[in-house]
Coordinates of C-alpha atoms (C1' of nucleotides) in Angstrom, one line a residue:
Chain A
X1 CA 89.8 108.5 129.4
X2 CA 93.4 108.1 129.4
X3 CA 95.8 109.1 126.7
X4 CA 98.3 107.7 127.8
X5 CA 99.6 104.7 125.0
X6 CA 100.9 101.5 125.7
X7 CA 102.2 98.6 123.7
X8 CA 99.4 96.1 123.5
X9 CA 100.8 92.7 124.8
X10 CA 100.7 89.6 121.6
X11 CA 100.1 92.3 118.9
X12 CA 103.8 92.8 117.9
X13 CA 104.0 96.2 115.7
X14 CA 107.6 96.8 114.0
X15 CA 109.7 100.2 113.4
X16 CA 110.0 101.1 109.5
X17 CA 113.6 99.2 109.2
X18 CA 112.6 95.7 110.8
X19 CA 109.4 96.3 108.7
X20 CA 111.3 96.1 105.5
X21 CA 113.1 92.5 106.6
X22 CA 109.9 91.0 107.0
X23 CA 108.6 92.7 103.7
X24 CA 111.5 90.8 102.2
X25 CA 110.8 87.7 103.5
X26 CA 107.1 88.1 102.7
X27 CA 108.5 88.5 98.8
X28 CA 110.6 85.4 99.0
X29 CA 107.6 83.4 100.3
X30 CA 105.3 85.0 97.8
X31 CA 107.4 84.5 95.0
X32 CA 108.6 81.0 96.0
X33 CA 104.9 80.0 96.6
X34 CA 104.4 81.4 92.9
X35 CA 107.2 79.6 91.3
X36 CA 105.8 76.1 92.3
X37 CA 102.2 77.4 90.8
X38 CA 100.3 78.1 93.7
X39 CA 97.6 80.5 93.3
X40 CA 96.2 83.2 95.7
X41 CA 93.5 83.9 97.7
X42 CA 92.1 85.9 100.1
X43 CA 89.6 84.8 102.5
X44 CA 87.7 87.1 105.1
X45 CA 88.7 87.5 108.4
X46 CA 85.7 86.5 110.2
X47 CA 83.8 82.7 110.1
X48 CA 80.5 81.6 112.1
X49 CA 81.8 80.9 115.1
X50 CA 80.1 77.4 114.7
X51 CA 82.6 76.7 111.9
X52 CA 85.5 77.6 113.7
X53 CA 84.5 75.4 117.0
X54 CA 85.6 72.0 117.4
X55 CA 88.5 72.0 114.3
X56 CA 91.3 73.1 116.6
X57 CA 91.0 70.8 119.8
X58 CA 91.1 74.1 122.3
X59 CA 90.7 76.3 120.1
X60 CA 87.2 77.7 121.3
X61 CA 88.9 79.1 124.3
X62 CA 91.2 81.3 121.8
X63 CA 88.2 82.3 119.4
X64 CA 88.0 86.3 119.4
X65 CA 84.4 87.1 118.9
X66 CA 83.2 89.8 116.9
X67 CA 79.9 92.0 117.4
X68 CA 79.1 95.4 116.9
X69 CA 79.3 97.7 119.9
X70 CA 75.7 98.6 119.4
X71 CA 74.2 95.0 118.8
X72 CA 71.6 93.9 121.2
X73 CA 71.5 90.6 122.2
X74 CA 69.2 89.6 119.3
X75 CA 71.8 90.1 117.1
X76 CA 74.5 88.5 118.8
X77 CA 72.7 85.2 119.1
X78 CA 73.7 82.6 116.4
X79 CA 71.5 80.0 114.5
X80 CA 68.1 80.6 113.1
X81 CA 67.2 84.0 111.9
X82 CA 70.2 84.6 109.5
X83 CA 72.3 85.7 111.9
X84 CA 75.8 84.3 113.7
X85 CA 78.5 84.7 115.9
X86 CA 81.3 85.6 114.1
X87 CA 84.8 84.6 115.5
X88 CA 88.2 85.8 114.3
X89 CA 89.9 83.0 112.3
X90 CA 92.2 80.9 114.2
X91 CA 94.5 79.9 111.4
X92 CA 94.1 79.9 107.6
X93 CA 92.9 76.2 106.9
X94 CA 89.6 76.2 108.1
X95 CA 88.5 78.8 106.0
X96 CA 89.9 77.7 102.6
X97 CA 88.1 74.6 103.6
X98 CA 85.0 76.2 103.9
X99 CA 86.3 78.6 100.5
X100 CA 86.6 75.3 98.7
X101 CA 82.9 73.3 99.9
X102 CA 81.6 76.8 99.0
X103 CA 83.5 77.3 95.6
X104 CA 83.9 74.1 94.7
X105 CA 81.6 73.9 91.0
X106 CA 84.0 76.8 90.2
X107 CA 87.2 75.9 91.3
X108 CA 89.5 73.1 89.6
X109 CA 90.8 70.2 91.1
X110 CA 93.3 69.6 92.8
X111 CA 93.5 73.4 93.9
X112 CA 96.5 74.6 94.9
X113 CA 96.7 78.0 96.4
X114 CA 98.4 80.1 98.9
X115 CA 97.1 82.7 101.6
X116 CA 99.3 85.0 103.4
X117 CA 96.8 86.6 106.6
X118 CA 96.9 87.4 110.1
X119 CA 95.2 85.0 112.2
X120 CA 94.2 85.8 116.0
X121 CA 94.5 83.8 118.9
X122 CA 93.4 84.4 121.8
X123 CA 96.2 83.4 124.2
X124 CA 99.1 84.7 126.5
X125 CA 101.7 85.8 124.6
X126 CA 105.1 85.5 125.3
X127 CA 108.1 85.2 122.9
X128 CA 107.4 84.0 119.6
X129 CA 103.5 83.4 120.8
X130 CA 101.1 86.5 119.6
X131 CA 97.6 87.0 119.8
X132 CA 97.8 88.6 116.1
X133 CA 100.0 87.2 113.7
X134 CA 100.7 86.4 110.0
X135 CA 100.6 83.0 108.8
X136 CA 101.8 82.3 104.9
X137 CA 100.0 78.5 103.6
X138 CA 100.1 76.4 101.0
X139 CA 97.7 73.6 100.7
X140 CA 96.4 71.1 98.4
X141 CA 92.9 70.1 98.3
X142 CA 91.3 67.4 95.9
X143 CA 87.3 66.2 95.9
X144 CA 87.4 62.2 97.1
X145 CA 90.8 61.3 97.5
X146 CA 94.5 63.5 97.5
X147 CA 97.1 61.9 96.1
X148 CA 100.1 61.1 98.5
X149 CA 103.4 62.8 96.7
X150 CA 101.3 66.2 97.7
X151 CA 102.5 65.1 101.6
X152 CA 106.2 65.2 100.1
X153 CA 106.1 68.5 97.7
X154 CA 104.5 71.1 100.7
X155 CA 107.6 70.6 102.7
X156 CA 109.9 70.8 100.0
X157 CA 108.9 74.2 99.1
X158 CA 109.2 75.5 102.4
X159 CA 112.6 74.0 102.6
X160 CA 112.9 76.1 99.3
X161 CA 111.8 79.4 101.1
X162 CA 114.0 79.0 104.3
X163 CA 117.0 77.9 102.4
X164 CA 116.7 82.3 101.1
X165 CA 116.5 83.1 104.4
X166 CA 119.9 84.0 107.0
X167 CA 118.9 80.8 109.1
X168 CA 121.6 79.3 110.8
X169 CA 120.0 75.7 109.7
X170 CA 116.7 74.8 110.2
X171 CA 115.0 70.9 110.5
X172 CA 111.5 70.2 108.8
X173 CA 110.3 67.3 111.4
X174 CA 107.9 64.5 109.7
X175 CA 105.7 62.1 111.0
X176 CA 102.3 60.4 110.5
X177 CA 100.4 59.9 112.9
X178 CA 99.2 56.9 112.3
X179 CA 102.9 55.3 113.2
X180 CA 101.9 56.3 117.2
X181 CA 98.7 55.6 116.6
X182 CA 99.2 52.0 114.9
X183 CA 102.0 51.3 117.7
X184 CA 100.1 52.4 120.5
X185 CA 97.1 50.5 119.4
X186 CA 99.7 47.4 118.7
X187 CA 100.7 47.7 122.8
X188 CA 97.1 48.0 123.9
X189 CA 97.0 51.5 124.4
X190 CA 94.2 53.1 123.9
X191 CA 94.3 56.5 124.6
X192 CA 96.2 57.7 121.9
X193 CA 95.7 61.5 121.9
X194 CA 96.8 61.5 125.6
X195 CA 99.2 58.9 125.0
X196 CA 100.6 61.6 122.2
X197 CA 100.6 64.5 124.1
X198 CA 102.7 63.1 126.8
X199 CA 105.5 61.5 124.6
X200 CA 105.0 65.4 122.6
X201 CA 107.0 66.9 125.7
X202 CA 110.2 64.5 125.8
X203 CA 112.2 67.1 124.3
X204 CA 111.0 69.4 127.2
X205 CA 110.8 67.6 130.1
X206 CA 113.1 64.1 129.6
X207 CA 112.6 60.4 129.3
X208 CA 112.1 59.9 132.9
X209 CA 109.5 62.2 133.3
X210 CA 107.4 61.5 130.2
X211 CA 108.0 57.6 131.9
X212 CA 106.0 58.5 135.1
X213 CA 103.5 60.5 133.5
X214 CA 103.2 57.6 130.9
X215 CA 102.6 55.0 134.0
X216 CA 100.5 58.0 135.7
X217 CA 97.8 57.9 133.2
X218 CA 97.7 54.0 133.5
X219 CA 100.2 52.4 131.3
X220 CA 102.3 49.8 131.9
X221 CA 105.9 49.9 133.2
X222 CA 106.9 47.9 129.6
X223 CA 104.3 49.7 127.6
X224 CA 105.8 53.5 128.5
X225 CA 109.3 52.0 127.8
X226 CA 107.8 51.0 124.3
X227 CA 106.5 54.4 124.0
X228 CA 109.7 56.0 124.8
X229 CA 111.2 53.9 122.3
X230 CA 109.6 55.1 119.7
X231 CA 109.8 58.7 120.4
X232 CA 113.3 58.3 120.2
X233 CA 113.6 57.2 116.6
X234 CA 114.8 59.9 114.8
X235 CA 116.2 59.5 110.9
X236 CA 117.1 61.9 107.9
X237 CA 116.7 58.6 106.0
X238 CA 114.8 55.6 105.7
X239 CA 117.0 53.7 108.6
X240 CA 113.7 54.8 110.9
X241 CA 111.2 51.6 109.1
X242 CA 113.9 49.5 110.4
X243 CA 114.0 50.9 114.1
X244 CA 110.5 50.9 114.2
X245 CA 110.0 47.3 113.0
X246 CA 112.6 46.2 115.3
X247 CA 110.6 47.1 118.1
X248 CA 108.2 44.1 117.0
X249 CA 105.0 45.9 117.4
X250 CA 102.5 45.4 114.1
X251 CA 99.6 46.9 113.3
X252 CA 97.9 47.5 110.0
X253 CA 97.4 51.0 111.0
X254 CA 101.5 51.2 111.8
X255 CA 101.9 49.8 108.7
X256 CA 100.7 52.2 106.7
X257 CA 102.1 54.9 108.6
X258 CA 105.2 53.7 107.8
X259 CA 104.5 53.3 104.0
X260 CA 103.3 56.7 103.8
X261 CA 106.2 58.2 105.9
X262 CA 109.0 56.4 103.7
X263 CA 107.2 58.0 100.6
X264 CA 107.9 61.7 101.8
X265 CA 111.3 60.8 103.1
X266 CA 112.4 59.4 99.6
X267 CA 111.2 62.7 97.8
X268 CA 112.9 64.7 100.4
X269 CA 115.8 62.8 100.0
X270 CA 116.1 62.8 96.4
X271 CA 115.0 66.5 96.1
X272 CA 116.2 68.6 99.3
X273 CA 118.5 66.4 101.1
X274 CA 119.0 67.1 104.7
X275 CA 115.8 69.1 105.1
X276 CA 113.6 66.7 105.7
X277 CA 114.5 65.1 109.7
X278 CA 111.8 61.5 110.3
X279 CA 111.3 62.0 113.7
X280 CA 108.6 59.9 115.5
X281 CA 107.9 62.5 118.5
X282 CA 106.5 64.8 116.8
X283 CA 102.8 64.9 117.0
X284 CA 102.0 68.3 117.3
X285 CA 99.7 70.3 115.1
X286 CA 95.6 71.3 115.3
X287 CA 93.3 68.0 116.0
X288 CA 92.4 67.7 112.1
X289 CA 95.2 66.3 110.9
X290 CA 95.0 62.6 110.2
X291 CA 98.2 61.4 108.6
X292 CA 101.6 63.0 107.7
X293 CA 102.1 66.1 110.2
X294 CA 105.1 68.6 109.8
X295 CA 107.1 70.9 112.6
X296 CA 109.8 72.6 112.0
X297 CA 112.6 73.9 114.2
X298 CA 115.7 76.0 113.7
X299 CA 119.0 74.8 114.6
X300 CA 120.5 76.1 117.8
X301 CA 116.6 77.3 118.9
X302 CA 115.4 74.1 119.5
X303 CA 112.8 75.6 122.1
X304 CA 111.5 78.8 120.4
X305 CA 109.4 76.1 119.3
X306 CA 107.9 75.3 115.2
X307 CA 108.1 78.2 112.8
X308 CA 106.1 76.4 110.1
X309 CA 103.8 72.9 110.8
X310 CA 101.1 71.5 109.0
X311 CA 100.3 68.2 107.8
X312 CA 97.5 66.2 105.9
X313 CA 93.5 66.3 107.1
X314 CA 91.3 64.0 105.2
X315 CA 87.9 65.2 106.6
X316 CA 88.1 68.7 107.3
X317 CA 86.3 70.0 104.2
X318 CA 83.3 68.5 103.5
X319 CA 79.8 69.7 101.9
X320 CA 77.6 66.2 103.5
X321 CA 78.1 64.2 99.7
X322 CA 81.5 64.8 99.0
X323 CA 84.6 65.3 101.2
X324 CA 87.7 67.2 100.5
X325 CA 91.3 65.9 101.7
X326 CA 93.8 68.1 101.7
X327 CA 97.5 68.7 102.7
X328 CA 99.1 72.3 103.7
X329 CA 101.8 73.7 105.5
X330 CA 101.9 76.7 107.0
X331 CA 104.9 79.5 107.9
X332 CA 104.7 81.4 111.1
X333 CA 105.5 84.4 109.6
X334 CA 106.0 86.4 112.7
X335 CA 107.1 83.9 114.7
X336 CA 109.8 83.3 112.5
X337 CA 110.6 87.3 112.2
X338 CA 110.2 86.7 115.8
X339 CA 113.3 84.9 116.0
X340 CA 114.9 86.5 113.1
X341 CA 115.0 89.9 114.3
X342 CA 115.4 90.3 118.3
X343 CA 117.7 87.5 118.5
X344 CA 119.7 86.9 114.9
X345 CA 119.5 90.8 114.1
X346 CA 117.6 90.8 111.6
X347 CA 117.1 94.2 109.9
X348 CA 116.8 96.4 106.7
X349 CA 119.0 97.9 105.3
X350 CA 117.2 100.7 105.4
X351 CA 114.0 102.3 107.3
X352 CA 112.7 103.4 103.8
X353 CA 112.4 102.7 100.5
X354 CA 114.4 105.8 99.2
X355 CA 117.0 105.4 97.5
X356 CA 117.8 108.7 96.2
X357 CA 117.3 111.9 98.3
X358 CA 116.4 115.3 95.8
X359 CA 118.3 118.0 98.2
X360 CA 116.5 121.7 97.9
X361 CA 118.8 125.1 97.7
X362 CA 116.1 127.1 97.8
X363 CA 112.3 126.8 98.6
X364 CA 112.3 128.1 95.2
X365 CA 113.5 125.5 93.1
X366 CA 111.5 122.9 94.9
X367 CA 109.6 122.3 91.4
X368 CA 113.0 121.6 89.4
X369 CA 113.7 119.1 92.4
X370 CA 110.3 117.8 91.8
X371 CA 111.2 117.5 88.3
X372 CA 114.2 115.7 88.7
X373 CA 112.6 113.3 91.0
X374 CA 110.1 112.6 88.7
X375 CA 112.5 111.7 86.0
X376 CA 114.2 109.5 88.5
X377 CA 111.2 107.8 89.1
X378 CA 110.1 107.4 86.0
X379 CA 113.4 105.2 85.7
X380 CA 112.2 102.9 88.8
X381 CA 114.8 104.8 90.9
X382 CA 112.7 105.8 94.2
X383 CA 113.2 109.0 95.5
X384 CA 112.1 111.9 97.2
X385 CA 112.8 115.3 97.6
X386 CA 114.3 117.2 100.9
X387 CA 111.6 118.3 103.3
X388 CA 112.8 121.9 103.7
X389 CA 115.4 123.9 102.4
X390 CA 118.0 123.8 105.5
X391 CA 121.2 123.6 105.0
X392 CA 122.8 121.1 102.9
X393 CA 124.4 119.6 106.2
X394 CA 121.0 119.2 107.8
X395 CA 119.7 117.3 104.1
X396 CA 122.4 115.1 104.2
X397 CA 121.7 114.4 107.5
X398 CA 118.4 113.8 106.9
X399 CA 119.2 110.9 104.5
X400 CA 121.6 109.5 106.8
X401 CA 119.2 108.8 109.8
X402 CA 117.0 107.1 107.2
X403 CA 119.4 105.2 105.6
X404 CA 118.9 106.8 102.3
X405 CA 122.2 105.9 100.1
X406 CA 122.4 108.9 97.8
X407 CA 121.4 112.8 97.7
X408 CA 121.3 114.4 94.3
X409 CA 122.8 118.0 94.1
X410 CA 121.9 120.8 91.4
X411 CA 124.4 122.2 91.2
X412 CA 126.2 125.5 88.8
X413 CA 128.3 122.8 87.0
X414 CA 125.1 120.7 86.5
X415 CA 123.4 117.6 88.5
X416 CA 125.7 115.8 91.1
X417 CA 125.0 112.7 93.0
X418 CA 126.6 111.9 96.6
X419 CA 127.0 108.1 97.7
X420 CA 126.5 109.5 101.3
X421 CA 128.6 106.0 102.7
X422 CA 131.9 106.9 100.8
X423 CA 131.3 111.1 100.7
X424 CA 132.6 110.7 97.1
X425 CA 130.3 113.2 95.1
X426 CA 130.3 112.9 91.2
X427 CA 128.4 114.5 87.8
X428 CA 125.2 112.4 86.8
X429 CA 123.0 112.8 84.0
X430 CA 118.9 112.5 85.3
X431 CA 118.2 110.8 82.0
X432 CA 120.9 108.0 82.6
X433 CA 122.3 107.5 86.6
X434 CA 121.9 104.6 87.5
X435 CA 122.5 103.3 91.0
X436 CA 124.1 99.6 91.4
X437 CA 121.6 97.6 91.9
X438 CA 121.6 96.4 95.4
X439 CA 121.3 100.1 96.0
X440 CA 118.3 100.5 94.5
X441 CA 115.8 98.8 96.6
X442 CA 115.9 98.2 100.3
X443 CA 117.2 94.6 101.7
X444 CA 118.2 92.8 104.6
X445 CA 121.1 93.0 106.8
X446 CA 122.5 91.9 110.0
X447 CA 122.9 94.1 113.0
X448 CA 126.2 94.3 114.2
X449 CA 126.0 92.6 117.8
Chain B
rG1 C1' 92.7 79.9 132.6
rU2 C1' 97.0 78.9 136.7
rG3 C1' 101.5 80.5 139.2
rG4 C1' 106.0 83.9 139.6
rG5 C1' 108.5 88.7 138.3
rU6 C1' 108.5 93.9 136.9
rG7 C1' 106.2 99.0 136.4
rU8 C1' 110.8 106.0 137.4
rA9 C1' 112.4 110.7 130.8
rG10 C1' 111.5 108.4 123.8
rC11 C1' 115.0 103.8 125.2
rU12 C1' 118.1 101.1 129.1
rC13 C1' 118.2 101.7 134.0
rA14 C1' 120.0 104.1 139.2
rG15 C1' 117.5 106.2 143.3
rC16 C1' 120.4 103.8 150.8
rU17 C1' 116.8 102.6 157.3
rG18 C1' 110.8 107.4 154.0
rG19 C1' 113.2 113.8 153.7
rU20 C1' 111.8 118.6 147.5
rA21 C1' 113.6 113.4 140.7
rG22 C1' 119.0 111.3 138.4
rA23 C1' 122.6 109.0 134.7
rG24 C1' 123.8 107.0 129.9
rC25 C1' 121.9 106.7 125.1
rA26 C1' 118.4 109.2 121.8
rU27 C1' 116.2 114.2 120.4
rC28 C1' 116.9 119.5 119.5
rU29 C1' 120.2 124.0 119.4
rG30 C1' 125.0 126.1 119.0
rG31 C1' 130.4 125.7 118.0
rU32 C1' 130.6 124.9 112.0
rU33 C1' 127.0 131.8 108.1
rG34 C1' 124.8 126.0 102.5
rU35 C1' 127.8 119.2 102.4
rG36 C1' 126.2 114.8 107.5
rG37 C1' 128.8 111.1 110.6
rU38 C1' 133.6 112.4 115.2
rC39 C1' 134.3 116.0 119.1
rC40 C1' 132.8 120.0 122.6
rA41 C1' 129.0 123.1 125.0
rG42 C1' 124.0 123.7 126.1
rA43 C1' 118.6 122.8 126.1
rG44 C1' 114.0 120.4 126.2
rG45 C1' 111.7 116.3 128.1
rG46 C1' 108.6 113.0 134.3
rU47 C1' 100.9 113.8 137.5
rC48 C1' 107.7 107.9 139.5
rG49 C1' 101.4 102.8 135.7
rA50 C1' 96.5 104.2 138.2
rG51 C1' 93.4 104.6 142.8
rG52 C1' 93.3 104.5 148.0
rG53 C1' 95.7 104.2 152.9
rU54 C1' 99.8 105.0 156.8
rU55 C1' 102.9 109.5 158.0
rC56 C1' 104.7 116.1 159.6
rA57 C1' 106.6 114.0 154.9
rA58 C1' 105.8 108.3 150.1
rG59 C1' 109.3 106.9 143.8
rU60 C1' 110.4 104.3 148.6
rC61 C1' 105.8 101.2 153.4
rC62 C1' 100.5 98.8 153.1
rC63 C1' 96.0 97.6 150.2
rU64 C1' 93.4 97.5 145.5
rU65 C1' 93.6 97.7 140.4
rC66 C1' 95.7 97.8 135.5
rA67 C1' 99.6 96.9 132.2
rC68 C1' 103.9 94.5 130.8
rU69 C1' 106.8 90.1 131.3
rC70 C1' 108.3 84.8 132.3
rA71 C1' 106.7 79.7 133.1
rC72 C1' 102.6 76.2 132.7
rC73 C1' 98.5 74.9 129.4
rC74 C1' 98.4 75.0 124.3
rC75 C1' 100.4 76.4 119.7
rA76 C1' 102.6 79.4 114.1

RNA sequence: GUGGGUGUAGCUCAGCUGGUAGAGCAUCUGGUUGUGGUCCAGAGGGUCGAGGGUUCAAGUCCCUUCACUCACCCCA
């Protein structure tokens, strides 16, 4: 057996510093989540693989099962005797659907709630695509019917949350589906899903190629030109109803696409102006969505592809008598620390949490330094005291590497603290230093590049 | 799952038509005998991804395999 370690390709680990960005931008979510009064929950890692089949369109290929070593094949069979195949979760909706059917005479409606987890996938990673990764949701779920102005708020919060962040601009992308759906119906397409997932690539591959692969998979010359016109309608206001209209397609199902798209945009508007792009390509997203669907880019990384998508599923949760529509949106965490730190330079400003290094003369007096680090603590300052007693240089030092802003000195003229940036080393009273406060806790910073 | 690229020190990489393993950065020690960062000197650190083959001789050529990586598919 080999000793030898290796990274393990799509399970992205960070170093203590980069750690603490993405501990920051867990708190902003967390506490921006909390502010708009959702609640949290934790659900396990594992569902009946059963569940987790046919939510996701291909998402059976990237289900990580989960046996014991030691099961026999008994065990590992699913259905009748009690047991199942358990599969990692995919993503986080899924399960608070089932939560909700299997909560739902204690739970009160309309829940709103949050869930920061890892989900796994089982795919090839490559930048920005892991096999592990955190996802932070909100969602909305109501028994019988979910009142629209949820589609509207979800995205607003988010634009909340990555307004805190150092982005240099970001775009939360919304559609409905049932604008290419209604449209695509209204030309005689039928084959909407394909018809969708070709028009999903103009960005990547161009007009004229998503034309020819339009015509390929047996539309007309005029009805891919319809289809590209579409796609290309693209609004941060309510201009798009009129674009689309003048394309002189109707459908009832367009319609209403359009009704409920207008809705969110005016909220967006009103509330978050600018966030919130219309744009009539986007399509993306798992296959339970059924309405408004969300993607979000960031400006100037158009093709690192969404940090944050979600959208509105009306029959995902459902117990056989009543069925629970929900909307949610969901932040890829480490895809978005993904871009953050390797490319923007993301960091912390620190690789620890210490703010104030207790330096030791003397082995001997390491229980006054304990002392004095206790009393430090005790003020919410946090510190620790020096490893060994080495020389002062070598303490110092020891901060330095770590990022650690201050050491504190007892000395014969009484307690000193050293801001190790400036060198300037001054008196301080245990019972009353204070650092400034953006000493006192690690936060983010941008690597000089 | 499909197709390409790359594997040499902790990191980034050099290593010619095969001839006894190198640099920079990082680490540690000393210069600096209890106040860091700069500078100078020195040291440690490698089964050259793994296995097989060709050869007097393989980091270098061939085969196999694994890992990493990029693109596709798909997606946060």
């Amino acid at each position: 057996m080999s000793t030898k370690v290796a990274p393990l390709s799509g399970f992205p680990e960070f170093l203590p510093a980069d750690r603490i960005a993405e501990q920051h931008v867990l708190d902003i979510i967390r506490r921006t989540f909390e502010l708009h009064g959702f609640a949290s929950i934790e659900t396990r890692a594992v569902e009946p693989v059963e569940r987790l089949l046919g939510k996701g369109g291909d998402a059976d290929k990237e289900i990580y099962a989960v046996t014991r070593l030691a099961a026999d094949r008994s065990e590992a069979s699913s259905g009748q005797d009690g047991t199942h195949e358990l599969g990692l979760h995919f993503d986080l909706t899924v399960p608070f659907a089932r939560y909700v059917v299997e909560n739902a005479g204690r739970l009160q409606l309309p829940f709103r709630r949050y869930q920061i987890q890892k989900v796994w996938r089982g795919e090839r990673p490559q930048e920005g695509r892991y096999r592990e990764f955190t996802q932070a949701d909100i969602d909305v779920i109501d028994a019988g019917t979910l009142a629209p102005h949820y589609e509207a708020e979800v995205p607003l919060v988010v634009a909340e949350i990555f307004r805190q962040l150092p982005l240099p601009g970001f775009r939360i992308q919304v559609n409905n589906r049932k604008i290419p759906e209604g449209f695509y119906r209204g030309i005689g397409l039928a084959d909407v899903a394909g018809t969708l997932r070709i028009v999903d690539k103009l960005d990547k591959i161009g007009p004229d190629r998503v034309r020819s692969a339009l015509v390929e998979a047996g539309a007309s010359a005029e009805q891919a030109a319809r289809c590209l016109a579409l796609a290309e309608i693209r609004s941060e206001d309510l201009s798009f109803v009129d674009r689309v209209r003048a394309l002189g397609v109707s459908h009832p199902t367009l319609t209403e696409g359009l009704q409920a798209l207008s809705a969110v945009m005016r909220v967006g508007l009103d509330l978050a102006p600018g966030a919130l792009v219309a744009d009539l390509r986007v399509a993306r997203g798992l296959d339970y969505y059924t309405g408004t669907v969300y993607e979000t880019q960031i400006v100037g990384h158009e093709g690192y592809g969404s940090v944050c998508s979600g959208g509105r599923y009306d029959a995902l949760a459902s117990d056989g008598r009543t069925t629970y529509p929900g909307v949610g949106i969901s932040i890829g965490v480490s895809r978005l620390l993904g871009l953050l730190v390797p490319r923007l330079g993301l960091t912390g400003s620190r690789s620890t949490p210490t703010c104030v290094l207790v330096a030791l003369p003397a082995e001997a007096d390491r229980a006054a330094a304990m002392r004095t680090a206790t009393t430090l603590r005790a003020r919410g300052i946090p510190t620790e005291v020096a490893p060994s007693a080495d020389k002062f240089g070598k303490q110092i030092r020891y901060a330095d590497r770590r990022g650690i802003p201050y050491v504190w000195f007892a000395t014969a003229e009484g307690d000193q603290v050293k801001d190790i940036r400036s060198g300037e080393q001054t008196g301080a009273d245990v019972a009353s230093w204070l650092p400034p406060q953006e000493d006192l806790h690690p936060g983010i910073r941008l690597r000089p590049r």
